[in-house]
Coordinates of C-alpha atoms and ligand atoms in Angstrom, one line a residue:
M1 CA -20.9 70.7 115.7
S2 CA -19.0 67.2 115.3
K3 CA -17.0 65.9 118.0
Q4 CA -13.3 66.1 118.2
I5 CA -10.7 63.7 118.0
M6 CA -7.2 63.7 117.9
V7 CA -5.2 62.2 115.4
G8 CA -1.6 62.3 116.9
N9 CA -1.4 65.7 117.6
V10 CA -3.8 67.0 114.8
P11 CA -7.5 67.1 115.9
V12 CA -10.0 66.6 114.0
G13 CA -13.8 67.7 114.2
G14 CA -15.2 70.3 116.8
G15 CA -14.5 73.4 115.0
A16 CA -10.6 72.6 114.3
P17 CA -9.7 73.8 110.6
V18 CA -10.7 71.1 107.8
T19 CA -7.2 69.0 107.6
I20 CA -5.7 67.6 104.5
Q21 CA -5.3 63.5 104.3
S22 CA -3.6 61.3 101.9
M23 CA -2.7 58.1 101.0
C24 CA 0.8 56.7 99.7
N25 CA 1.1 54.6 96.8
T26 CA 4.4 53.1 98.1
R27 CA 4.8 49.2 99.2
T28 CA 4.5 49.9 103.0
D29 CA 7.4 48.2 103.7
D30 CA 9.7 49.9 101.2
V31 CA 10.5 52.3 103.9
N32 CA 12.6 54.5 101.9
A33 CA 10.5 55.2 99.7
T34 CA 7.2 55.3 102.1
V35 CA 9.1 58.1 103.7
E36 CA 10.4 59.9 100.9
Q37 CA 7.0 59.6 99.7
I38 CA 5.5 61.5 103.3
R39 CA 8.0 64.0 103.1
R40 CA 6.9 65.1 99.7
L41 CA 3.6 65.4 100.8
E42 CA 4.3 66.9 104.0
A43 CA 6.2 69.6 102.3
A44 CA 3.2 70.1 100.1
G45 CA 0.5 70.9 102.7
C46 CA -0.4 67.2 104.0
D47 CA -2.0 67.2 107.3
I48 CA -2.6 63.6 107.9
V49 CA -1.1 60.5 105.7
R50 CA -2.4 57.0 105.3
V51 CA -0.6 53.6 104.3
A52 CA -1.8 50.7 103.4
V53 CA -1.3 47.9 105.8
P54 CA -1.8 44.5 103.6
D55 CA 0.0 42.1 105.4
M56 CA 2.4 42.0 108.5
A57 CA 5.9 42.9 106.8
A58 CA 3.8 46.7 106.6
A59 CA 2.6 46.5 109.8
H60 CA 6.1 46.0 111.0
A61 CA 7.5 48.9 109.1
I62 CA 5.2 51.4 110.8
G63 CA 7.2 51.9 113.7
A64 CA 10.2 52.3 111.5
I65 CA 8.4 55.4 108.8
K66 CA 6.8 57.2 112.2
E67 CA 10.2 57.4 113.2
R68 CA 11.2 59.7 110.2
I69 CA 8.0 61.7 110.0
S70 CA 6.3 64.5 111.4
I71 CA 2.4 64.2 110.7
P72 CA 0.1 61.4 111.7
L73 CA 0.2 58.3 110.6
V74 CA -3.1 56.4 109.6
A75 CA -2.8 52.5 108.7
D76 CA -5.8 51.6 106.1
I77 CA -6.8 47.7 107.0
H78 CA -9.1 45.2 105.5
F79 CA -10.4 42.5 107.4
D80 CA -7.4 41.2 109.1
Y81 CA -7.5 42.0 112.8
K82 CA -4.3 41.0 113.8
L83 CA -3.3 43.7 111.4
A84 CA -4.8 46.4 113.7
L85 CA -3.0 45.1 116.7
E86 CA 0.4 45.2 115.2
A87 CA -0.1 48.7 113.9
A88 CA -1.4 49.7 117.3
A89 CA 1.4 48.3 118.8
A90 CA 4.1 50.0 116.7
G91 CA 2.5 53.4 117.4
V92 CA 0.4 54.2 114.5
D93 CA -2.0 57.2 114.7
K94 CA -5.5 56.2 113.6
I95 CA -6.7 53.1 112.0
R96 CA -9.1 52.6 109.0
I97 CA -10.5 49.5 109.7
N98 CA -14.2 48.4 109.4
P99 CA -15.4 46.1 112.5
G100 CA -17.9 44.4 110.7
N101 CA -15.6 43.3 108.5
I102 CA -13.0 41.6 111.0
G103 CA -15.2 38.3 112.2
S104 CA -15.9 37.5 115.6
A105 CA -17.1 39.8 118.6
E106 CA -14.1 38.5 120.4
R107 CA -11.6 40.6 117.7
V108 CA -13.5 43.5 117.7
Q109 CA -13.2 43.8 120.8
A110 CA -9.3 42.8 120.6
V111 CA -8.9 45.8 118.3
A112 CA -11.1 48.1 120.5
N113 CA -9.1 47.4 123.4
A114 CA -5.6 47.8 121.7
C115 CA -6.9 51.1 120.4
K116 CA -8.9 52.6 123.4
G117 CA -5.4 51.7 125.5
K118 CA -3.4 54.2 122.7
N119 CA -6.0 56.9 122.4
I120 CA -6.1 55.6 118.6
P121 CA -8.9 56.8 117.0
I122 CA -10.7 54.3 114.3
R123 CA -12.3 55.5 110.9
I124 CA -15.0 53.5 109.7
G125 CA -14.6 54.2 106.0
V126 CA -18.1 52.7 104.3
N127 CA -17.6 52.2 100.6
G128 CA -20.4 51.7 97.9
G129 CA -18.6 49.4 96.4
S130 CA -18.6 47.2 99.5
L131 CA -21.8 47.5 101.0
E132 CA -22.8 44.3 103.2
K133 CA -25.7 42.0 101.0
P134 CA -28.2 42.3 103.5
I135 CA -28.1 45.9 103.5
L136 CA -27.8 46.2 99.2
A137 CA -30.5 43.8 99.2
K138 CA -32.6 46.4 102.2
Y139 CA -32.5 49.3 100.1
G140 CA -32.2 47.9 96.5
G141 CA -28.8 49.1 96.0
V142 CA -26.5 51.8 97.0
T143 CA -28.3 54.3 98.1
A144 CA -27.2 57.4 101.0
E145 CA -29.8 55.8 103.5
A146 CA -28.1 52.3 102.9
L147 CA -24.1 53.9 103.4
V148 CA -25.7 55.3 106.5
E149 CA -27.3 52.6 107.8
S150 CA -23.9 50.7 107.1
A151 CA -21.7 52.9 109.1
F152 CA -24.0 52.7 112.2
G153 CA -24.0 49.0 112.0
H154 CA -20.0 49.2 112.4
I155 CA -20.1 52.1 115.0
E156 CA -22.3 49.9 117.4
L157 CA -20.2 47.1 117.0
L158 CA -17.7 49.5 118.2
N159 CA -20.0 50.9 121.2
R160 CA -20.6 47.4 122.4
F161 CA -17.5 47.6 123.2
D162 CA -16.9 51.1 125.0
F163 CA -15.3 52.6 121.8
D164 CA -16.2 55.7 120.4
D165 CA -13.4 57.5 119.4
I166 CA -14.5 57.3 115.9
C167 CA -14.6 58.8 112.6
V168 CA -16.6 58.0 109.6
S169 CA -16.3 58.3 105.7
L170 CA -19.2 57.3 103.2
K171 CA -17.9 57.4 99.8
S172 CA -18.9 56.2 96.6
S173 CA -17.8 57.1 93.4
S174 CA -21.4 58.9 92.7
V175 CA -20.8 62.7 93.8
P176 CA -24.8 63.4 94.3
L177 CA -24.5 60.1 96.5
T178 CA -21.9 61.1 98.3
M179 CA -23.2 64.1 99.0
A180 CA -26.4 63.1 100.3
A181 CA -25.1 60.3 102.4
Y182 CA -22.9 63.1 104.4
R183 CA -25.6 65.1 104.4
L184 CA -27.6 62.2 106.3
M185 CA -24.9 61.6 108.5
S186 CA -24.3 65.0 109.5
Q187 CA -27.9 64.9 110.7
R188 CA -28.0 61.7 112.5
S189 CA -24.8 61.6 114.4
D190 CA -22.3 64.4 115.5
Y191 CA -19.0 61.7 114.6
P192 CA -16.5 63.7 112.9
L193 CA -16.9 63.0 108.9
H194 CA -13.8 62.1 106.6
L195 CA -15.0 63.5 103.0
G196 CA -14.0 62.1 99.7
V197 CA -15.5 61.1 96.7
T198 CA -14.1 57.5 95.7
E199 CA -12.3 56.7 92.5
A200 CA -12.7 60.0 91.5
G201 CA -10.3 59.5 88.4
T202 CA -7.3 61.7 86.7
V203 CA -5.9 65.0 87.6
E204 CA -8.5 66.9 85.4
M205 CA -12.1 65.0 86.3
G206 CA -11.2 64.1 89.9
T207 CA -10.2 67.4 91.0
L208 CA -13.7 68.4 89.4
K209 CA -15.7 65.5 91.4
S210 CA -13.7 66.2 94.2
A211 CA -14.8 69.9 93.9
I212 CA -18.2 69.6 94.0
G213 CA -18.8 66.9 96.3
I214 CA -16.1 67.5 99.1
G215 CA -16.0 71.3 98.1
G216 CA -20.2 71.5 97.8
L217 CA -20.3 69.5 101.3
L218 CA -17.5 72.0 103.1
A219 CA -19.4 75.4 102.0
T220 CA -22.6 73.9 103.8
G221 CA -20.3 73.7 107.0
I222 CA -20.4 69.7 106.8
G223 CA -16.9 67.5 107.2
D224 CA -14.2 67.8 109.2
T225 CA -11.3 66.5 107.0
M226 CA -10.5 65.2 103.7
R227 CA -9.0 63.0 100.9
V228 CA -9.0 63.9 97.3
S229 CA -8.3 60.8 95.5
L230 CA -6.9 60.9 92.0
S231 CA -4.8 58.3 90.1
A232 CA -2.0 60.6 90.0
D233 CA 0.6 61.4 92.2
P234 CA -0.2 61.4 95.5
V235 CA 1.2 64.9 95.9
E236 CA -1.7 66.3 93.1
E237 CA -4.1 65.3 95.6
I238 CA -2.9 68.0 98.0
Y239 CA -2.7 70.9 95.6
A240 CA -6.4 69.7 94.3
A241 CA -7.7 69.7 98.5
K242 CA -5.6 73.3 99.0
K243 CA -7.8 74.7 95.9
I244 CA -11.1 73.3 97.3
L245 CA -10.4 74.4 100.2
K246 CA -9.7 77.8 99.1
A247 CA -12.5 77.8 96.7
A248 CA -14.7 76.4 99.8
G249 CA -13.8 79.9 101.9
L250 CA -12.0 77.9 104.4
R251 CA -8.6 78.6 103.7
K252 CA -7.6 82.1 103.4
D253 CA -3.6 81.5 103.2
G254 CA -1.5 81.1 100.8
P255 CA -1.0 82.9 97.0
E256 CA -4.3 83.5 95.0
M257 CA -3.6 83.7 91.4
I258 CA -5.7 86.2 89.2
S259 CA -4.7 86.0 85.0
C260 CA -6.5 87.7 82.5
P261 CA -8.7 85.4 79.6
T262 CA -6.5 86.7 76.8
C263 CA -7.9 89.0 73.8
G264 CA -6.7 90.2 70.5
R265 CA -4.5 92.4 72.4
T266 CA -2.6 89.5 73.9
C267 CA 1.1 89.6 72.1
I268 CA 2.8 86.8 74.8
D269 CA 2.5 83.3 75.1
L270 CA 0.1 84.2 78.2
I271 CA -1.7 81.3 78.5
G272 CA 1.9 79.2 79.2
L273 CA 3.1 81.9 81.5
A274 CA 0.1 81.6 83.7
N275 CA 0.6 77.8 83.9
Q276 CA 4.3 78.3 84.7
V277 CA 3.4 80.6 87.2
E278 CA 0.4 78.5 89.1
Q279 CA 2.8 75.7 89.1
R280 CA 5.4 77.8 90.8
L281 CA 3.5 79.4 93.1
Q282 CA 2.9 75.7 94.7
G283 CA 6.0 76.0 96.5
V284 CA 5.0 80.1 98.1
D285 CA 3.1 80.2 100.7
K286 CA 3.0 84.1 101.4
P287 CA -0.6 85.5 101.3
I288 CA -0.3 87.7 98.4
T289 CA -2.4 87.7 95.4
V290 CA -0.2 87.4 91.9
A291 CA -1.3 89.1 88.4
V292 CA -0.8 87.7 85.1
M293 CA -2.2 89.5 82.5
G294 CA -1.9 89.5 78.6
C295 CA -1.0 93.3 78.0
V296 CA 0.7 96.3 79.2
V297 CA -1.8 98.8 78.4
N298 CA -4.4 97.3 80.3
G299 CA -2.9 94.5 82.8
P300 CA -1.3 96.4 85.4
G301 CA -4.1 98.5 85.7
E302 CA -6.6 96.0 85.9
A303 CA -4.7 94.0 88.2
S304 CA -4.0 96.7 90.3
S305 CA -5.5 94.9 93.4
A306 CA -3.1 92.4 93.2
D307 CA 0.3 92.7 95.2
V308 CA 2.4 91.9 92.4
G309 CA 2.3 90.8 88.8
L310 CA 3.4 90.6 85.2
A311 CA 2.0 91.9 81.9
G312 CA 3.5 91.0 78.5
G313 CA 4.1 93.1 75.6
K314 CA 6.1 92.0 72.6
G315 CA 9.0 89.6 73.2
E316 CA 9.2 91.4 76.7
G317 CA 7.1 92.2 79.6
V318 CA 7.0 94.2 82.6
L319 CA 6.3 93.4 86.2
F320 CA 4.5 95.5 88.9
L321 CA 3.5 96.2 92.2
K322 CA 0.2 97.3 93.3
G323 CA -0.4 98.4 90.0
R324 CA 3.3 100.7 89.3
I325 CA 5.3 99.1 87.0
V326 CA 8.9 98.4 88.8
K327 CA 10.9 96.5 85.7
K328 CA 11.4 95.8 81.9
V329 CA 11.7 92.2 81.8
P330 CA 12.6 89.8 78.2
E331 CA 9.8 87.1 78.2
D332 CA 11.9 84.2 78.6
Q333 CA 12.8 86.1 81.8
L334 CA 9.6 87.1 83.5
V335 CA 8.7 84.3 85.7
D336 CA 11.8 83.7 87.0
E337 CA 12.3 87.5 87.6
L338 CA 8.6 87.6 88.6
F339 CA 9.6 84.9 91.6
A340 CA 12.8 86.9 92.4
L341 CA 10.7 90.0 93.1
I342 CA 8.1 87.5 95.1
E343 CA 11.0 86.5 97.3
T344 CA 11.8 90.2 98.6
L345 CA 7.9 90.7 99.5
Ligands
LIG1 FE1 -6.8 91.7 77.0 FE2 -4.9 93.0 78.2 FE3 -7.2 92.3 79.6 FE4 -5.6 90.1 79.0 S1 -5.2 92.8 80.3 S2 -7.6 90.5 78.2 S3 -4.5 90.7 77.1 S4 -7.1 93.8 77.7

């Protein structure tokens, strides 16, 4: 089992539930926009949120952001150790920085001491796109061994200053390579692992890649926290992460939707209805199974294991509870009526 670190009040690793992370795409120094986005992420189910800290204005904004949110905040910093010191002073809950990229030993020591003094963990974020040249030369390119060796290089720099409050990510845009690197790291260390496939793509392809990469690792017991990277509104990352956790068998809370594949008996826009129901279920956290079925003849029976559902007829449909029809409803009101029924459960 991995070691546990605390990101603010949220445990990561050591058997704690796998947490969902995302990253704001607002300007961090635009405090209102960033807070608004974090609140949307939090409402969607985000456990830990990261912001980019590219300059001092962003580092200074951290305190004001922290005051107005309730989930832990992570500062994403490249190269400039002064930004890390400022973020730590501003009360950030975790820092993502690679100590090998910040210069002299004194600078690494300053960051290690600042973080240690405030119990701020550091995530070492190795990325296939920015591996050190000597490591690339040694392995002839980006390999799992190369990613892991890079991580240990950064870890040793922090360990030198007696700092070990660390978690690690080993991201690349190749799913098999990412998986191999995490597997190797989990064999060689017990640092908690932050899973992710980087530059995964748009919602559909990015979710698929992450489902295989992150979900595949989680299903074999590797990984402690995750971020699905999508070229989309970050709230989509949370929805995708929740689905991956469910598919990997790690979260059983919240609703599950089942829907029929449609057939020659379907006389209703079942696919449209299923999409609407799936969308609206994202705002429901009851542990219920909701069925969306194409016909009244077979639907309620086929979906009798569902708690609640709808079945389509011609221009109308029925709502059912545990396979028993409770109401006939015109097609255009089916979804609203279904959610009114869900409210009562
Ligand atoms: Fe066809 Fe009805 Fe079964 Fe859907 S529920 S697949 S419409 S028989």
